[in-house]
Amino acid sequence: MYYLIKEALTPCSAEELKSFELQYVAVVTPEQWLKEQSIFDMGIDIELTINEEEIHSTQAEVNFDSLTGTFSIPSRRNITGKDYKYAFALDEKGIVFIDSTGVVERMLRRISNSKKWKMPSLERFLYDFLELIIARDLNILEKYEKELDHIEEDILEDAVDADLSRVNEIRGDIRDLRIHYEQMIDLGQELQENENSFFKPENVRYFGLFTDRMTRLHDTATSLKDYTMQVRDLYHTQMDVKQNRIMTLLTVVTTIFMPLTLITGWYGMNFQNMPILRSTWGYPAVIVLSLFIVIGSLIFFKKKKWL
């Protein structure tokens, strides 16, 4: 598909790209790029990575008379899953996306249907395209923060029932988003550098705005990453507290029954001359003594707030 950058992104044919003195946007498959590369007349002096399997990151490289690069965009439905991968090449005349996934075509249709420009330009299109990539990210990060808040509340109520595995999943998503944001910041700075003067100086500010927004998203993701660590530490702390309470209870029970065990062992020796061994009141006396020890121990531990 081919588009001209007018007041809106307007579909056109390959022939119209040459007949109009307007900047353009094109999206082609890797096979089409190899066949139709000459149409765009870009000065690409290095091999352009166009195969999806060879694309591993979002980056840009300056050529003699063009700017080329790749996008590796995490799916917002499954951030740790497979990325959307495609390449691009641009100069002062326009930009070509080399994409076999269909995701760029869907994005261009959205821009075509929703964006109107008073001062159309390649720079404004690129700004809207990059903004569309991260359009849902703030909501996603806010959703993660709310989830972590609920998990933190669950941990404070009962750490055993808290879903710590979800914390690990969120941490993995945030880690991948942070890497993605760092790469997007580098891309924005490369565009803002405008080394080959493809962009009008007054329009370079769009890339600065995008880079600033990416920096804020990166900072938010970093804060959430720290939050996941705090939630995990809280979980382990609460589990330790719970275990300490159990150990305290077991220690109190053991301490209470130690004197009773001593009495039982002492009078279990059955020597002939042991006091009150044959006394009528011997057995009730031992019962009363045992109750006194148990009740006295409980009162003592209660005052010490060990129970």
GROMACS .gro file of C-alpha atoms in nm:
model
  307
    1MET     CA    1   0.000   0.000   0.000
    2TYR     CA    2   0.110   0.355  -0.079
    3TYR     CA    3  -0.002   0.681   0.079
    4LEU     CA    4   0.059   1.048   0.019
    5ILE     CA    5   0.097   1.280   0.317
    6LYS     CA    6  -0.173   1.542   0.261
    7GLU     CA    7  -0.413   1.686   0.517
    8ALA     CA    8  -0.473   1.319   0.591
    9LEU     CA    9  -0.288   1.004   0.493
   10THR     CA   10  -0.429   0.943   0.144
   11PRO     CA   11  -0.400   0.608  -0.042
   12CYS     CA   12  -0.242   0.625  -0.386
   13SER     CA   13  -0.074   0.408  -0.649
   14ALA     CA   14   0.297   0.348  -0.705
   15GLU     CA   15   0.286   0.570  -1.012
   16GLU     CA   16   0.138   0.858  -0.816
   17LEU     CA   17   0.439   0.859  -0.583
   18LYS     CA   18   0.645   1.005  -0.867
   19SER     CA   19   0.379   1.228  -1.019
   20PHE     CA   20   0.308   1.423  -0.698
   21GLU     CA   21   0.563   1.643  -0.527
   22LEU     CA   22   0.445   1.525  -0.188
   23GLN     CA   23   0.605   1.315   0.079
   24TYR     CA   24   0.480   0.958   0.094
   25VAL     CA   25   0.443   0.653   0.314
   26ALA     CA   26   0.466   0.302   0.171
   27VAL     CA   27   0.436  -0.044   0.320
   28VAL     CA   28   0.563  -0.342   0.123
   29THR     CA   29   0.652  -0.704   0.190
   30PRO     CA   30   1.017  -0.814   0.186
   31GLU     CA   31   0.959  -0.970  -0.156
   32GLN     CA   32   0.809  -0.648  -0.293
   33TRP     CA   33   1.098  -0.446  -0.153
   34LEU     CA   34   1.352  -0.657  -0.339
   35LYS     CA   35   1.157  -0.607  -0.663
   36GLU     CA   36   1.047  -0.244  -0.626
   37GLN     CA   37   1.337  -0.091  -0.432
   38SER     CA   38   1.439   0.122  -0.730
   39ILE     CA   39   1.101   0.301  -0.726
   40PHE     CA   40   1.191   0.480  -0.407
   41ASP     CA   41   1.542   0.581  -0.518
   42MET     CA   42   1.698   0.578  -0.172
   43GLY     CA   43   2.073   0.597  -0.117
   44ILE     CA   44   2.112   0.285   0.095
   45ASP     CA   45   2.480   0.191   0.118
   46ILE     CA   46   2.448  -0.093   0.371
   47GLU     CA   47   2.247  -0.413   0.361
   48LEU     CA   48   1.899  -0.357   0.501
   49THR     CA   49   1.772  -0.624   0.742
   50ILE     CA   50   1.425  -0.714   0.614
   51ASN     CA   51   1.373  -1.074   0.727
   52GLU     CA   52   1.165  -1.103   1.042
   53GLU     CA   53   1.392  -1.375   1.184
   54GLU     CA   54   1.695  -1.144   1.165
   55ILE     CA   55   1.532  -0.849   1.344
   56HIS     CA   56   1.608  -0.843   1.717
   57SER     CA   57   1.566  -0.485   1.832
   58THR     CA   58   1.435  -0.136   1.754
   59GLN     CA   59   1.716   0.073   1.610
   60ALA     CA   60   1.814   0.317   1.335
   61GLU     CA   61   2.126   0.350   1.123
   62VAL     CA   62   2.239   0.651   0.921
   63ASN     CA   63   2.331   0.583   0.558
   64PHE     CA   64   2.494   0.815   0.310
   65ASP     CA   65   2.161   0.943   0.181
   66SER     CA   66   1.898   0.759   0.386
   67LEU     CA   67   1.805   0.639   0.732
   68THR     CA   68   1.729   0.270   0.780
   69GLY     CA   69   1.639   0.058   1.077
   70THR     CA   70   1.414  -0.201   1.235
   71PHE     CA   71   1.127  -0.221   1.481
   72SER     CA   72   1.079  -0.502   1.732
   73ILE     CA   73   0.757  -0.416   1.914
   74PRO     CA   74   0.617  -0.628   2.199
   75SER     CA   75   0.253  -0.726   2.155
   76ARG     CA   76   0.048  -0.544   2.417
   77ARG     CA   77  -0.175  -0.853   2.449
   78ASN     CA   78   0.125  -1.071   2.541
   79ILE     CA   79   0.427  -0.857   2.619
   80THR     CA   80   0.667  -1.145   2.686
   81GLY     CA   81   0.550  -1.330   2.375
   82LYS     CA   82   0.652  -1.286   2.013
   83ASP     CA   83   0.730  -0.930   1.898
   84TYR     CA   84   0.599  -0.760   1.586
   85LYS     CA   85   0.905  -0.712   1.365
   86TYR     CA   86   0.949  -0.498   1.056
   87ALA     CA   87   1.207  -0.275   0.890
   88PHE     CA   88   1.201   0.076   0.747
   89ALA     CA   89   1.395   0.308   0.520
   90LEU     CA   90   1.340   0.682   0.485
   91ASP     CA   91   1.480   0.995   0.326
   92GLU     CA   92   1.349   1.347   0.271
   93LYS     CA   93   1.090   1.218   0.019
   94GLY     CA   94   0.917   0.968   0.246
   95ILE     CA   95   0.934   0.644   0.439
   96VAL     CA   96   0.898   0.279   0.335
   97PHE     CA   97   0.803   0.006   0.582
   98ILE     CA   98   0.904  -0.350   0.497
   99ASP     CA   99   0.654  -0.563   0.684
  100SER     CA  100   0.522  -0.918   0.642
  101THR     CA  101   0.303  -0.919   0.956
  102GLY     CA  102   0.032  -0.676   0.842
  103VAL     CA  103   0.058  -0.473   1.162
  104VAL     CA  104   0.197  -0.162   0.989
  105GLU     CA  105  -0.086  -0.164   0.735
  106ARG     CA  106  -0.343  -0.171   1.018
  107MET     CA  107  -0.166   0.119   1.190
  108LEU     CA  108  -0.161   0.325   0.870
  109ARG     CA  109  -0.532   0.269   0.821
  110ARG     CA  110  -0.598   0.392   1.175
  111ILE     CA  111  -0.389   0.702   1.113
  112SER     CA  112  -0.562   0.759   0.779
  113ASN     CA  113  -0.907   0.737   0.941
  114SER     CA  114  -0.836   0.934   1.258
  115LYS     CA  115  -0.568   1.197   1.190
  116LYS     CA  116  -0.606   1.532   1.014
  117TRP     CA  117  -0.311   1.771   0.985
  118LYS     CA  118  -0.313   2.147   0.930
  119MET     CA  119   0.057   2.133   0.846
  120PRO     CA  120   0.117   1.785   0.699
  121SER     CA  121   0.474   1.661   0.698
  122LEU     CA  122   0.677   1.343   0.723
  123GLU     CA  123   0.788   1.445   1.071
  124ARG     CA  124   0.427   1.480   1.194
  125PHE     CA  125   0.336   1.142   1.042
  126LEU     CA  126   0.632   0.976   1.214
  127TYR     CA  127   0.531   1.134   1.544
  128ASP     CA  128   0.175   0.999   1.512
  129PHE     CA  129   0.304   0.657   1.404
  130LEU     CA  130   0.541   0.629   1.701
  131GLU     CA  131   0.274   0.758   1.938
  132LEU     CA  132   0.034   0.491   1.811
  133ILE     CA  133   0.285   0.221   1.909
  134ILE     CA  134   0.272   0.330   2.274
  135ALA     CA  135  -0.087   0.458   2.282
  136ARG     CA  136  -0.204   0.197   2.536
  137ASP     CA  137   0.109   0.180   2.749
  138LEU     CA  138   0.013   0.428   3.020
  139ASN     CA  139  -0.312   0.238   3.080
  140ILE     CA  140  -0.121  -0.090   3.089
  141LEU     CA  141   0.124   0.042   3.348
  142GLU     CA  142  -0.161   0.184   3.558
  143LYS     CA  143  -0.335  -0.154   3.543
  144TYR     CA  144  -0.018  -0.325   3.664
  145GLU     CA  145   0.010  -0.077   3.952
  146LYS     CA  146  -0.348  -0.148   4.062
  147GLU     CA  147  -0.283  -0.523   4.044
  148LEU     CA  148   0.024  -0.485   4.261
  149ASP     CA  149  -0.178  -0.276   4.509
  150HIS     CA  150  -0.437  -0.557   4.540
  151ILE     CA  151  -0.166  -0.822   4.575
  152GLU     CA  152   0.002  -0.614   4.847
  153GLU     CA  153  -0.329  -0.594   5.035
  154ASP     CA  154  -0.371  -0.972   5.003
  155ILE     CA  155  -0.022  -1.026   5.142
  156LEU     CA  156  -0.094  -0.806   5.443
  157GLU     CA  157  -0.417  -0.999   5.509
  158ASP     CA  158  -0.276  -1.347   5.452
  159ALA     CA  159   0.052  -1.405   5.268
  160VAL     CA  160  -0.030  -1.771   5.203
  161ASP     CA  161  -0.326  -1.680   4.980
  162ALA     CA  162  -0.139  -1.407   4.787
  163ASP     CA  163  -0.065  -1.472   4.418
  164LEU     CA  164   0.312  -1.419   4.405
  165SER     CA  165   0.335  -1.585   4.062
  166ARG     CA  166   0.138  -1.291   3.918
  167VAL     CA  167   0.398  -1.053   4.062
  168ASN     CA  168   0.668  -1.244   3.871
  169GLU     CA  169   0.462  -1.223   3.550
  170ILE     CA  170   0.418  -0.847   3.590
  171ARG     CA  171   0.788  -0.807   3.661
  172GLY     CA  172   0.870  -0.995   3.339
  173ASP     CA  173   0.635  -0.775   3.136
  174ILE     CA  174   0.781  -0.458   3.285
  175ARG     CA  175   1.134  -0.578   3.217
  176ASP     CA  176   1.054  -0.627   2.847
  177LEU     CA  177   0.876  -0.292   2.830
  178ARG     CA  178   1.175  -0.113   2.983
  179ILE     CA  179   1.406  -0.263   2.721
  180HIS     CA  180   1.157  -0.161   2.452
  181TYR     CA  181   1.138   0.195   2.589
  182GLU     CA  182   1.516   0.228   2.599
  183GLN     CA  183   1.536   0.127   2.233
  184MET     CA  184   1.255   0.367   2.139
  185ILE     CA  185   1.431   0.651   2.322
  186ASP     CA  186   1.746   0.578   2.120
  187LEU     CA  187   1.539   0.579   1.800
  188GLY     CA  188   1.376   0.911   1.889
  189GLN     CA  189   1.714   1.066   1.964
  190GLU     CA  190   1.852   0.939   1.631
  191LEU     CA  191   1.562   1.100   1.446
  192GLN     CA  192   1.602   1.420   1.648
  193GLU     CA  193   1.971   1.432   1.557
  194ASN     CA  194   1.867   1.477   1.191
  195GLU     CA  195   2.219   1.404   1.072
  196ASN     CA  196   2.128   1.397   0.702
  197SER     CA  197   1.894   1.697   0.729
  198PHE     CA  198   1.595   1.497   0.605
  199PHE     CA  199   1.364   1.680   0.842
  200LYS     CA  200   1.274   2.047   0.861
  201PRO     CA  201   1.442   2.210   1.164
  202GLU     CA  202   1.112   2.349   1.291
  203ASN     CA  203   0.957   1.999   1.286
  204VAL     CA  204   1.235   1.815   1.470
  205ARG     CA  205   1.060   1.917   1.793
  206TYR     CA  206   0.810   1.634   1.733
  207PHE     CA  207   1.085   1.379   1.799
  208GLY     CA  208   1.185   1.566   2.113
  209LEU     CA  209   0.826   1.544   2.237
  210PHE     CA  210   0.817   1.173   2.164
  211THR     CA  211   1.150   1.112   2.337
  212ASP     CA  212   1.030   1.301   2.645
  213ARG     CA  213   0.717   1.088   2.661
  214MET     CA  214   0.919   0.769   2.622
  215THR     CA  215   1.148   0.883   2.904
  216ARG     CA  216   0.848   0.932   3.133
  217LEU     CA  217   0.713   0.587   3.046
  218HIS     CA  218   1.056   0.439   3.111
  219ASP     CA  219   1.070   0.610   3.451
  220THR     CA  220   0.721   0.480   3.535
  221ALA     CA  221   0.819   0.128   3.434
  222THR     CA  222   1.134   0.152   3.647
  223SER     CA  223   0.925   0.258   3.948
  224LEU     CA  224   0.690  -0.037   3.892
  225LYS     CA  225   0.985  -0.273   3.867
  226ASP     CA  226   1.102  -0.149   4.208
  227TYR     CA  227   0.746  -0.190   4.335
  228THR     CA  228   0.741  -0.557   4.232
  229MET     CA  229   1.060  -0.609   4.433
  230GLN     CA  230   0.903  -0.441   4.735
  231VAL     CA  231   0.594  -0.664   4.705
  232ARG     CA  232   0.812  -0.974   4.687
  233ASP     CA  233   1.011  -0.861   4.991
  234LEU     CA  234   0.686  -0.792   5.176
  235TYR     CA  235   0.565  -1.143   5.094
  236HIS     CA  236   0.882  -1.304   5.232
  237THR     CA  237   0.867  -1.079   5.538
  238GLN     CA  238   0.506  -1.175   5.610
  239MET     CA  239   0.588  -1.543   5.565
  240ASP     CA  240   0.877  -1.505   5.810
  241VAL     CA  241   0.645  -1.334   6.058
  242LYS     CA  242   0.391  -1.614   6.020
  243GLN     CA  243   0.660  -1.878   6.074
  244ASN     CA  244   0.793  -1.689   6.377
  245ARG     CA  245   0.444  -1.687   6.529
  246ILE     CA  246   0.414  -2.062   6.478
  247MET     CA  247   0.757  -2.118   6.632
  248THR     CA  248   0.663  -1.893   6.926
  249LEU     CA  249   0.344  -2.093   6.985
  250LEU     CA  250   0.531  -2.424   6.969
  251THR     CA  251   0.794  -2.290   7.209
  252VAL     CA  252   0.527  -2.178   7.458
  253VAL     CA  253   0.354  -2.516   7.443
  254THR     CA  254   0.684  -2.696   7.491
  255THR     CA  255   0.777  -2.470   7.784
  256ILE     CA  256   0.441  -2.531   7.956
  257PHE     CA  257   0.471  -2.908   7.934
  258MET     CA  258   0.836  -2.931   8.035
  259PRO     CA  259   0.757  -2.913   8.414
  260LEU     CA  260   0.478  -3.168   8.366
  261THR     CA  261   0.718  -3.397   8.187
  262LEU     CA  262   0.966  -3.355   8.475
  263ILE     CA  263   0.699  -3.450   8.731
  264THR     CA  264   0.595  -3.752   8.526
  265GLY     CA  265   0.953  -3.868   8.484
  266TRP     CA  266   1.041  -3.803   8.847
  267TYR     CA  267   0.756  -4.001   8.992
  268GLY     CA  268   0.788  -4.267   8.727
  269MET     CA  269   1.109  -4.392   8.894
  270ASN     CA  270   0.905  -4.587   9.158
  271PHE     CA  271   1.159  -4.587   9.445
  272GLN     CA  272   1.010  -4.739   9.763
  273ASN     CA  273   1.071  -4.437   9.990
  274MET     CA  274   0.949  -4.160   9.755
  275PRO     CA  275   0.719  -3.903   9.931
  276ILE     CA  276   0.339  -3.928   9.880
  277LEU     CA  277   0.388  -4.225   9.649
  278ARG     CA  278   0.136  -4.429   9.850
  279SER     CA  279  -0.060  -4.130   9.982
  280THR     CA  280  -0.437  -4.112   9.925
  281TRP     CA  281  -0.402  -3.747   9.825
  282GLY     CA  282  -0.091  -3.798   9.610
  283TYR     CA  283  -0.270  -3.833   9.276
  284PRO     CA  284  -0.508  -3.534   9.325
  285ALA     CA  285  -0.212  -3.329   9.449
  286VAL     CA  286  -0.018  -3.393   9.129
  287ILE     CA  287  -0.326  -3.297   8.924
  288VAL     CA  288  -0.365  -2.968   9.115
  289LEU     CA  289   0.007  -2.898   9.085
  290SER     CA  290  -0.004  -2.962   8.708
  291LEU     CA  291  -0.304  -2.731   8.663
  292PHE     CA  292  -0.131  -2.465   8.870
  293ILE     CA  293   0.180  -2.490   8.650
  294VAL     CA  294  -0.023  -2.471   8.326
  295ILE     CA  295  -0.241  -2.178   8.438
  296GLY     CA  296   0.053  -1.993   8.590
  297SER     CA  297   0.259  -2.037   8.273
  298LEU     CA  298  -0.026  -1.909   8.055
  299ILE     CA  299  -0.071  -1.601   8.276
  300PHE     CA  300   0.305  -1.536   8.269
  301PHE     CA  301   0.326  -1.567   7.889
  302LYS     CA  302   0.019  -1.349   7.846
  303LYS     CA  303   0.174  -1.071   8.054
  304LYS     CA  304   0.493  -1.097   7.847
  305LYS     CA  305   0.273  -1.076   7.533
  306TRP     CA  306   0.417  -1.399   7.400
  307LEU     CA  307   0.066  -1.524   7.334
   0.00000   0.00000   0.00000
